[in-house]
CSV table of C-alpha atoms in Angstrom, one decimal:
chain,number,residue,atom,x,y,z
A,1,UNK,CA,0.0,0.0,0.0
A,2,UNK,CA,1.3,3.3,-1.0
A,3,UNK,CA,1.5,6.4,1.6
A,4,UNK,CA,-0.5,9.5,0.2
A,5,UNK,CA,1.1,12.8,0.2
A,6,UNK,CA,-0.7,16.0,0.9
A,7,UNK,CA,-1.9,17.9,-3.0
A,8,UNK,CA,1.6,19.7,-4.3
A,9,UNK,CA,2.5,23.4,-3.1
A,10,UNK,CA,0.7,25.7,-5.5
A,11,UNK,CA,3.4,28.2,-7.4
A,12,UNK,CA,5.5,29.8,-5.5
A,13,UNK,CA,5.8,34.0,-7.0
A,14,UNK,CA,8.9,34.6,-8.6
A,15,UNK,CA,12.2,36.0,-6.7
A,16,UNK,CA,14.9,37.6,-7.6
A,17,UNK,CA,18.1,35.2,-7.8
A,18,UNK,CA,20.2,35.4,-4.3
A,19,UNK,CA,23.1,37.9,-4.6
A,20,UNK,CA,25.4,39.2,-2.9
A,21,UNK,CA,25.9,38.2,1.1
A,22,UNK,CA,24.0,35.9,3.4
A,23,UNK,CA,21.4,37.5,5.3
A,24,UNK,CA,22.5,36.4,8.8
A,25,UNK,CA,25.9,34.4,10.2
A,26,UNK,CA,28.2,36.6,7.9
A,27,UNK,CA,30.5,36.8,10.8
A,28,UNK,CA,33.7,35.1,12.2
A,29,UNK,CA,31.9,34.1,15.6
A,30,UNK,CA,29.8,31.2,15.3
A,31,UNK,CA,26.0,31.1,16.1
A,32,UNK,CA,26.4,27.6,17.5
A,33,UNK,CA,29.6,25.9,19.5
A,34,UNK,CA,30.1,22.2,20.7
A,35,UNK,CA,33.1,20.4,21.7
A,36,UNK,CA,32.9,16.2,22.6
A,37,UNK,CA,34.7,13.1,22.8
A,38,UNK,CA,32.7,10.4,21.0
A,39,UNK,CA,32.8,7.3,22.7
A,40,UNK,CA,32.5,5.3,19.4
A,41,UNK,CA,36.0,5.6,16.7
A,42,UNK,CA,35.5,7.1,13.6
A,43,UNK,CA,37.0,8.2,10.6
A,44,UNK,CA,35.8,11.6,9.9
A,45,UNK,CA,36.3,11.5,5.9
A,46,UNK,CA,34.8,7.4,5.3
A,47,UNK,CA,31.7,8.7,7.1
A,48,UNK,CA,30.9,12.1,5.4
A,49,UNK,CA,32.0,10.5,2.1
A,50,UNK,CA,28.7,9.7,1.1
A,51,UNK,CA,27.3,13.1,1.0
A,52,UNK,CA,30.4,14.9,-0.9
A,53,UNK,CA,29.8,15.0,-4.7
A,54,UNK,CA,32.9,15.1,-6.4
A,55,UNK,CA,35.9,17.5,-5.0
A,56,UNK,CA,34.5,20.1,-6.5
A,57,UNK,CA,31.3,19.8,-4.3
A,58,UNK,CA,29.8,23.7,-3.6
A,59,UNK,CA,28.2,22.2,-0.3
A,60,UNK,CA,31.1,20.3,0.9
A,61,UNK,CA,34.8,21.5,1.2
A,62,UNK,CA,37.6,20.1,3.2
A,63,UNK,CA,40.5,22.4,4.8
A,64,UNK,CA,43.5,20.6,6.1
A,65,UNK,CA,41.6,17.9,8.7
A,66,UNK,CA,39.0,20.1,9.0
A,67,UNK,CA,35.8,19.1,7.1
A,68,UNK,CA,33.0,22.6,5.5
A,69,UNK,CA,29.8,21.5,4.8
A,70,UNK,CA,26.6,23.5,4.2
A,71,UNK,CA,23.0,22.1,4.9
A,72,UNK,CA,19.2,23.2,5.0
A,73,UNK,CA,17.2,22.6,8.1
A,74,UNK,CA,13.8,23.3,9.2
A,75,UNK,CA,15.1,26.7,10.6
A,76,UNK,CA,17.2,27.8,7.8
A,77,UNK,CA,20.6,27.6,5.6
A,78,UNK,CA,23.5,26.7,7.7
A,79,UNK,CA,27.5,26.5,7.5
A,80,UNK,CA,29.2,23.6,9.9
A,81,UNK,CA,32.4,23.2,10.3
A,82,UNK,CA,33.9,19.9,11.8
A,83,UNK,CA,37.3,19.1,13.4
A,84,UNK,CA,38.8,16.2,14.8
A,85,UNK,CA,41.7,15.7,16.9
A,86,UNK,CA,43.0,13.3,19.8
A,87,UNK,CA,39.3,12.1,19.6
A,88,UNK,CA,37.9,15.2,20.7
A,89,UNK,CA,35.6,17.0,18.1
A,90,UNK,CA,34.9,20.2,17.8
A,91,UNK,CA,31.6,22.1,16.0
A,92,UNK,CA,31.1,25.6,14.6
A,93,UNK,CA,27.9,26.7,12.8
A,94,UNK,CA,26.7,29.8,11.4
A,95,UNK,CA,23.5,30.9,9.9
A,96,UNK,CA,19.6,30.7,10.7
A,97,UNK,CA,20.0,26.7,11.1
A,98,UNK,CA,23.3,26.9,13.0
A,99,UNK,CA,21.9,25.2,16.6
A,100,UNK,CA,19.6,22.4,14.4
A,101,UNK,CA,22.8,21.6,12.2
A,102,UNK,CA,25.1,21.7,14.9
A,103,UNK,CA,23.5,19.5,17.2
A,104,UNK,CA,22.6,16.9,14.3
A,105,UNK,CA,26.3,16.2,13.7
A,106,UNK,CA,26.4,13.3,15.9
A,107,UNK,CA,24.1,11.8,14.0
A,108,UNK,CA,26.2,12.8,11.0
A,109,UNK,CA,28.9,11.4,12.1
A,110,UNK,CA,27.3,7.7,13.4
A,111,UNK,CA,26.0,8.4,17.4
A,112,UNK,CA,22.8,6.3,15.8
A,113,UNK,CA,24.5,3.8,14.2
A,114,UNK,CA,24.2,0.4,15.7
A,115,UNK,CA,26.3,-2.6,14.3
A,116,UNK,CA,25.3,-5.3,16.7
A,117,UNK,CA,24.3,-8.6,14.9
A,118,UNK,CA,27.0,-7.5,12.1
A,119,UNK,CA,28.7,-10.4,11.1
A,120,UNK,CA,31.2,-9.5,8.3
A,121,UNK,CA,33.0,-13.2,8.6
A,122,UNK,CA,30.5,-14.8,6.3
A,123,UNK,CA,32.8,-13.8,3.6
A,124,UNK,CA,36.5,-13.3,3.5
A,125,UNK,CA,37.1,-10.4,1.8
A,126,UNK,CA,34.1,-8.7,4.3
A,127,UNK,CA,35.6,-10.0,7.3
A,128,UNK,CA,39.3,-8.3,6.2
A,129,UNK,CA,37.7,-5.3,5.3
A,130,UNK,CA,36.1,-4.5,8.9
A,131,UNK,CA,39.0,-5.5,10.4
A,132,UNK,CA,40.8,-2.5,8.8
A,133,UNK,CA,38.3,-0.4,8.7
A,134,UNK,CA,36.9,-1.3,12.5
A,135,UNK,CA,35.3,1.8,13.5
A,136,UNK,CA,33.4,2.4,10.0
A,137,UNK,CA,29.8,3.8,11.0
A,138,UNK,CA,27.0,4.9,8.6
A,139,UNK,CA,26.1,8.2,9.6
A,140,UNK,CA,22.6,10.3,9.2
A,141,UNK,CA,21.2,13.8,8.6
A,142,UNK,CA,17.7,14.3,9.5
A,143,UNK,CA,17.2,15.7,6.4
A,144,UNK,CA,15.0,14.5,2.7
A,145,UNK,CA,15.6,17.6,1.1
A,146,UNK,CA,19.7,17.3,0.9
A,147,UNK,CA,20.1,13.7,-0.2
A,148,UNK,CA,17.0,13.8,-2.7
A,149,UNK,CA,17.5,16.7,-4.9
A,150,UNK,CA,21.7,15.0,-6.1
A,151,UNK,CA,20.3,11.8,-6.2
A,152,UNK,CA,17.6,12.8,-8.8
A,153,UNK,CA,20.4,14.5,-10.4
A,154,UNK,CA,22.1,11.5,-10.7
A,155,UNK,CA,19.4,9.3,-11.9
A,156,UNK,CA,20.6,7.5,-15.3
A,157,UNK,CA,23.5,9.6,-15.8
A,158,UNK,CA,27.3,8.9,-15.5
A,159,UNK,CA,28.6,10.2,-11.9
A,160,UNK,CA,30.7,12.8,-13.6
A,161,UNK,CA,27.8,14.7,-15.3
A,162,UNK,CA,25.8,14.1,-12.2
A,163,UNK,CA,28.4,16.3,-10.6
A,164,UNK,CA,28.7,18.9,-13.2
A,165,UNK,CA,25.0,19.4,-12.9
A,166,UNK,CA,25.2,19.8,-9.3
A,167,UNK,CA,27.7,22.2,-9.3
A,168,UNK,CA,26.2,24.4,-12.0
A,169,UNK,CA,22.9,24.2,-10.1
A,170,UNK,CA,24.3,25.8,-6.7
A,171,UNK,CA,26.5,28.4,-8.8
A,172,UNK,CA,23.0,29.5,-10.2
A,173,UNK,CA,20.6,29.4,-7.7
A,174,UNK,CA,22.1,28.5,-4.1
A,175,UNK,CA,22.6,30.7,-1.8
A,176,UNK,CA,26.5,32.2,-0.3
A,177,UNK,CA,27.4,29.8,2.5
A,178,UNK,CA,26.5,31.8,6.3
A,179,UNK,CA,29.6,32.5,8.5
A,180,UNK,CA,33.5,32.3,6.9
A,181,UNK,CA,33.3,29.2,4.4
A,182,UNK,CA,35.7,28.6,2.0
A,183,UNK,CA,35.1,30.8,-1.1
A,184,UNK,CA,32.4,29.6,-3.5
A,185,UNK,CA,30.5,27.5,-1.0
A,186,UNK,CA,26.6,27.6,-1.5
A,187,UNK,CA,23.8,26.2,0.4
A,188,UNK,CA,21.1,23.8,-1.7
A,189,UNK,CA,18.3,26.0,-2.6
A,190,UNK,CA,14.7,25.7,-1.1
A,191,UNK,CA,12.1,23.7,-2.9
A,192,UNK,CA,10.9,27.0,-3.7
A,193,UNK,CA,13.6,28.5,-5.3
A,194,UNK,CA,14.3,25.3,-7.3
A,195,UNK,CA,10.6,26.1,-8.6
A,196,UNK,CA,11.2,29.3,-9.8
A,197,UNK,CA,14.3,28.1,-12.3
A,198,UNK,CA,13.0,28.9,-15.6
A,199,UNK,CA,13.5,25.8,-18.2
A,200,UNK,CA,16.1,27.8,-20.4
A,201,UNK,CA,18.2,28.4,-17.0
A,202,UNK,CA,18.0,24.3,-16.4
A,203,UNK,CA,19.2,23.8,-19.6
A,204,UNK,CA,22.5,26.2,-19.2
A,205,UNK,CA,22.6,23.6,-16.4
A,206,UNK,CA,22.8,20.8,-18.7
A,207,UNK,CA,19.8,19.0,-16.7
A,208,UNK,CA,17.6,16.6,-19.6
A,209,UNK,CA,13.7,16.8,-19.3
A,210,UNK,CA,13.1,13.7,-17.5
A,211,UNK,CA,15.1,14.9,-14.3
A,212,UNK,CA,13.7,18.0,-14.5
A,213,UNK,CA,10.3,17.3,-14.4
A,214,UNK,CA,11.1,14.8,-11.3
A,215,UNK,CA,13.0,17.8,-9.5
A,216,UNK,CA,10.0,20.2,-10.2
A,217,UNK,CA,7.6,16.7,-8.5
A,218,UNK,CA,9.7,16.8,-5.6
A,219,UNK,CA,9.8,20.4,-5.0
A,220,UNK,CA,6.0,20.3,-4.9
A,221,UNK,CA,5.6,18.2,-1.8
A,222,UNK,CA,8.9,18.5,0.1
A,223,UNK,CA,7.5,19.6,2.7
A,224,UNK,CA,5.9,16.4,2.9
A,225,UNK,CA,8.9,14.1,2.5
A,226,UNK,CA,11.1,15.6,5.6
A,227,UNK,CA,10.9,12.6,8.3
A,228,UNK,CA,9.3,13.2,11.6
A,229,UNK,CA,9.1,11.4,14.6
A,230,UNK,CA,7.0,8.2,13.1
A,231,UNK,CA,8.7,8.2,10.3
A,232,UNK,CA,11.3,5.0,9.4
A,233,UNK,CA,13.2,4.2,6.7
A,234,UNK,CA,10.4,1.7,4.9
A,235,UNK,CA,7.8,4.6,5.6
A,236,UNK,CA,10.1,7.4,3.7
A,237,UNK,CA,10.7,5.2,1.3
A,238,UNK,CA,6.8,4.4,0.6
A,239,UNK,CA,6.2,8.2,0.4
A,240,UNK,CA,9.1,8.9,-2.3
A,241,UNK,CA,7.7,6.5,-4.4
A,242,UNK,CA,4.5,7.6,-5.0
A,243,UNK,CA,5.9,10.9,-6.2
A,244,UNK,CA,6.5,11.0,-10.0
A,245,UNK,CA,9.9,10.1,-11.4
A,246,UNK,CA,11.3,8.9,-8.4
A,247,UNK,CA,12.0,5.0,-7.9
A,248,UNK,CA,13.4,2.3,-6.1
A,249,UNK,CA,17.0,3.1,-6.8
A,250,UNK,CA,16.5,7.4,-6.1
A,251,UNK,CA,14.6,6.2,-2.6
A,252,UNK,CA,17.2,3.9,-1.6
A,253,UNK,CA,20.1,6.6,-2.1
A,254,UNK,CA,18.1,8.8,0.0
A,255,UNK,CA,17.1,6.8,3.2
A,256,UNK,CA,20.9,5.7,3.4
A,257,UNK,CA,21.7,9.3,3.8
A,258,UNK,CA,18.8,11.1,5.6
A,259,UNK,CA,18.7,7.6,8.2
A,260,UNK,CA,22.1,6.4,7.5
A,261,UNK,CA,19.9,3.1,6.7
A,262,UNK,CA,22.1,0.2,7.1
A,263,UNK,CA,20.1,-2.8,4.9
A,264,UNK,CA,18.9,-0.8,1.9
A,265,UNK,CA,20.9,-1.2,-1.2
A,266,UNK,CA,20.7,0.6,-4.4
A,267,UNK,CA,18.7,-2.0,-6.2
A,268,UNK,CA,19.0,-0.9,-10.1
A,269,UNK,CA,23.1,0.9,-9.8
A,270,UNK,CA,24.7,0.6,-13.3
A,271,UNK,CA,27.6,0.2,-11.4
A,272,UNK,CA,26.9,-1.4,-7.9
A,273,UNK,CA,26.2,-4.9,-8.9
A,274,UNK,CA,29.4,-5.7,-10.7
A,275,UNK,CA,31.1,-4.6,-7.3
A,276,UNK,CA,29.2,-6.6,-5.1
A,277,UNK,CA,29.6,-9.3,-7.9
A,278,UNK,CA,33.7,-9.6,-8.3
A,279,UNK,CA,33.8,-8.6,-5.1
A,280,UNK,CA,31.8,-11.8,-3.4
A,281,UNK,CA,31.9,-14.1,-6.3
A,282,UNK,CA,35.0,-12.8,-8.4
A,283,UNK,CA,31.8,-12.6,-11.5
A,284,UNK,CA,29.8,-9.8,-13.1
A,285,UNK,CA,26.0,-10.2,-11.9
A,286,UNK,CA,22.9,-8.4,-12.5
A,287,UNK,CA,20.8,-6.9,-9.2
A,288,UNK,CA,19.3,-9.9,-8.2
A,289,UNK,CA,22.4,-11.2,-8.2
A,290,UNK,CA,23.5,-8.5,-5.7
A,291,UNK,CA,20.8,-9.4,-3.6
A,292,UNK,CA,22.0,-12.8,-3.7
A,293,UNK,CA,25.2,-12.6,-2.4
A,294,UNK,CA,24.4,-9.9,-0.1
A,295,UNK,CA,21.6,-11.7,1.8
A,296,UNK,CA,24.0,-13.3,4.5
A,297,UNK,CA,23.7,-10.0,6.1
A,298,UNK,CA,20.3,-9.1,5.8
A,299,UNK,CA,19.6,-6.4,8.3
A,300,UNK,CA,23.3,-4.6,7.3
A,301,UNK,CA,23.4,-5.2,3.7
A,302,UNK,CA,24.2,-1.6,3.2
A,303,UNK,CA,27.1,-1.8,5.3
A,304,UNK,CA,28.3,-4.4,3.3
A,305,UNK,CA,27.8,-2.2,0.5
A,306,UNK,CA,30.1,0.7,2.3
A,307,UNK,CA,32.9,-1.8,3.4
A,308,UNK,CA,33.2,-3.2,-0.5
A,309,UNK,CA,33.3,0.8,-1.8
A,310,UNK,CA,36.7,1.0,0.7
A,311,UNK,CA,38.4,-2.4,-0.2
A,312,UNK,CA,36.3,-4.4,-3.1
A,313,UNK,CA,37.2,-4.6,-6.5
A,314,UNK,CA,35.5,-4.0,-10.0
A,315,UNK,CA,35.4,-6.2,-13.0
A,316,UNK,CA,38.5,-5.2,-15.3
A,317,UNK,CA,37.6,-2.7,-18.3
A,318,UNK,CA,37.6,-4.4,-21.5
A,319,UNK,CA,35.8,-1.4,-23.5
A,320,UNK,CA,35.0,2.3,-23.4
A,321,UNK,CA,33.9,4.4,-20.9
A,322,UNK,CA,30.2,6.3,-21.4
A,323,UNK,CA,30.7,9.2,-22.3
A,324,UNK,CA,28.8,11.7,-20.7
A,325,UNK,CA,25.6,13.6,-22.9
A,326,UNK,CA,26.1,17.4,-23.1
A,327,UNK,CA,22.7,18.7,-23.0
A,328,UNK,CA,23.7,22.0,-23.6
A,329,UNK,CA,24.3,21.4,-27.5
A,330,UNK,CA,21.2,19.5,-28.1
């Protein structure tokens, strides 16, 4: 049975792009300070990896062993800056949504994460994997809105593209990071900005129809796809499905990020398969294949998933790459 969602957001009146300086948390003092010791290990670039796309990424910036990374919340745009040494870690935030993404960044970084019943020995490979890699949590962000609008972007599309468009779509619409972020940092904009793009501006993007149209979908009912207190990673992914151009694969990147969910796999990956494949079974393999091999661990499948991005293997090239579409020229 499918979850409805509440009738899409009529149209939003046109603004005026975002220029010049944030509103609020333009300063060097943060709005939001917090200094712990985690009592779980951690390795503060394998567990944010997930989120950053490409080097490049407008949202995510690292600075020596210090990790910048803006975020929407409920309250507003926000700039966080993470830092970890001698197991202490230490949080600044700036902007409207400095005290919600501040205090969220346990969560980002695994505090919810529980491994018991993880049994990485039924395969080798696994099992030396986790022992390298023994403090390896999956971490969450609270938050629909981030992880949905790159994954749409990256529906059908090589990763490199993906990240092209993402990149053009903060330059053009996302707002300055709050506070002192590296230059060029932009927050995600709001499902109501998104809205106002007009087509000829998505195509400058280089975004194709198809994801458009899915973007525009999810911008609609947002607000109905943030997770609240009843709301579990089978239930979000329910709800994302019954919105137009977004499927199996799109929900399954999502939940992984906004619950750090640690069983769903990206059923339908161009790419994920033939990991899981050589990795397990030293053989290429199509999804239910995947599922397959990764059923020994039903309940952490996912984490298997994370443990064979940091020490699997892929099948040997034996032809060209895809090249990516230009959408631009056509």
């Amino acid at each position: 049975m499918t979850t409805a969602l509440p009738a899409p957001a009529p149209p939003a009146p046109a603004l005026p792009a975002p220029r010049g300086p944030a509103p609020s948390g333009t300063g060097t003092d943060p709005d939001f300070t917090d200094c712990w010791r985690p009592d779980w290990g951690f390795d503060l670039k394998a567990v944010l990896r997930p989120h950053q796309r490409s080097a490049g990424d407008p949202a995510m910036q690292w600075d020596g062993d210090a990790v910048w990374r803006t975020t929407t919340t409920p309250c507003g745009p926000a700039t966080v800056r993470i830092t970890s040494r001698c197991g202490e870690v230490r949080v600044q935030a700036w902007g409207p949504g400095a005290e919600w993404a501040g205090t969220a960044v346990p969560g980002w970084l695994g505090a919810d994460d529980d491994p018991d019943g993880f049994e990485p020995g039924h395969h080798r490979l696994v099992g030396e994997i986790a022992r390298r890699t023994p403090d390896l949590r999956l971490g969450r962000t609270g938050r629909t809105w981030d992880a949905l609008v790159p994954a749409v972007l990256e529906q059908k599309v090589t990763v490199v593209e993906a990240h092209r468009v993402w990149r053009a779509l903060l330059r053009l619409a996302g707002d300055p990071a709050p506070g002192p972020a590296p230059e060029g940092m932009r927050v995600l904009p709001s499902p109501r900005r998104l809205r106002e793009i007009p087509d000829w501006e998505w195509h400058r993007c280089g975004l194709d129809g198809a994801r458009r149209r899915a973007l525009l979908h999810v911008a609609s009912v947002a607000h109905a796809l943030e997770p609240d207190g009843d709301c579990d990673s089978p239930t979000l992914q329910r709800k994302l499905r019954t919105v137009p151009g977004i499927g199996v694969w799109t929900a399954a990147e999502v939940v992984q990020r906004t619950f750090g969910c640690p069983d769903t796999v990206s059923y339908g990956d161009y790419h994920l398969k033939n990991l899981v494949g050589w990795s397990l079974a030293s053989r290429k393999t199509d999804d239910d294949g995947m599922m397959e091999l990764l059923e020994p661990w039903r309940g952490h499948r996912q984490r298997v998933v994370r443990l064979l991005h940091l020490g699997g293997s892929m099948p040997p090239r034996r032809g060209p790459r895809n090249a990516p579409t230009n959408y631009r020229r056509i």
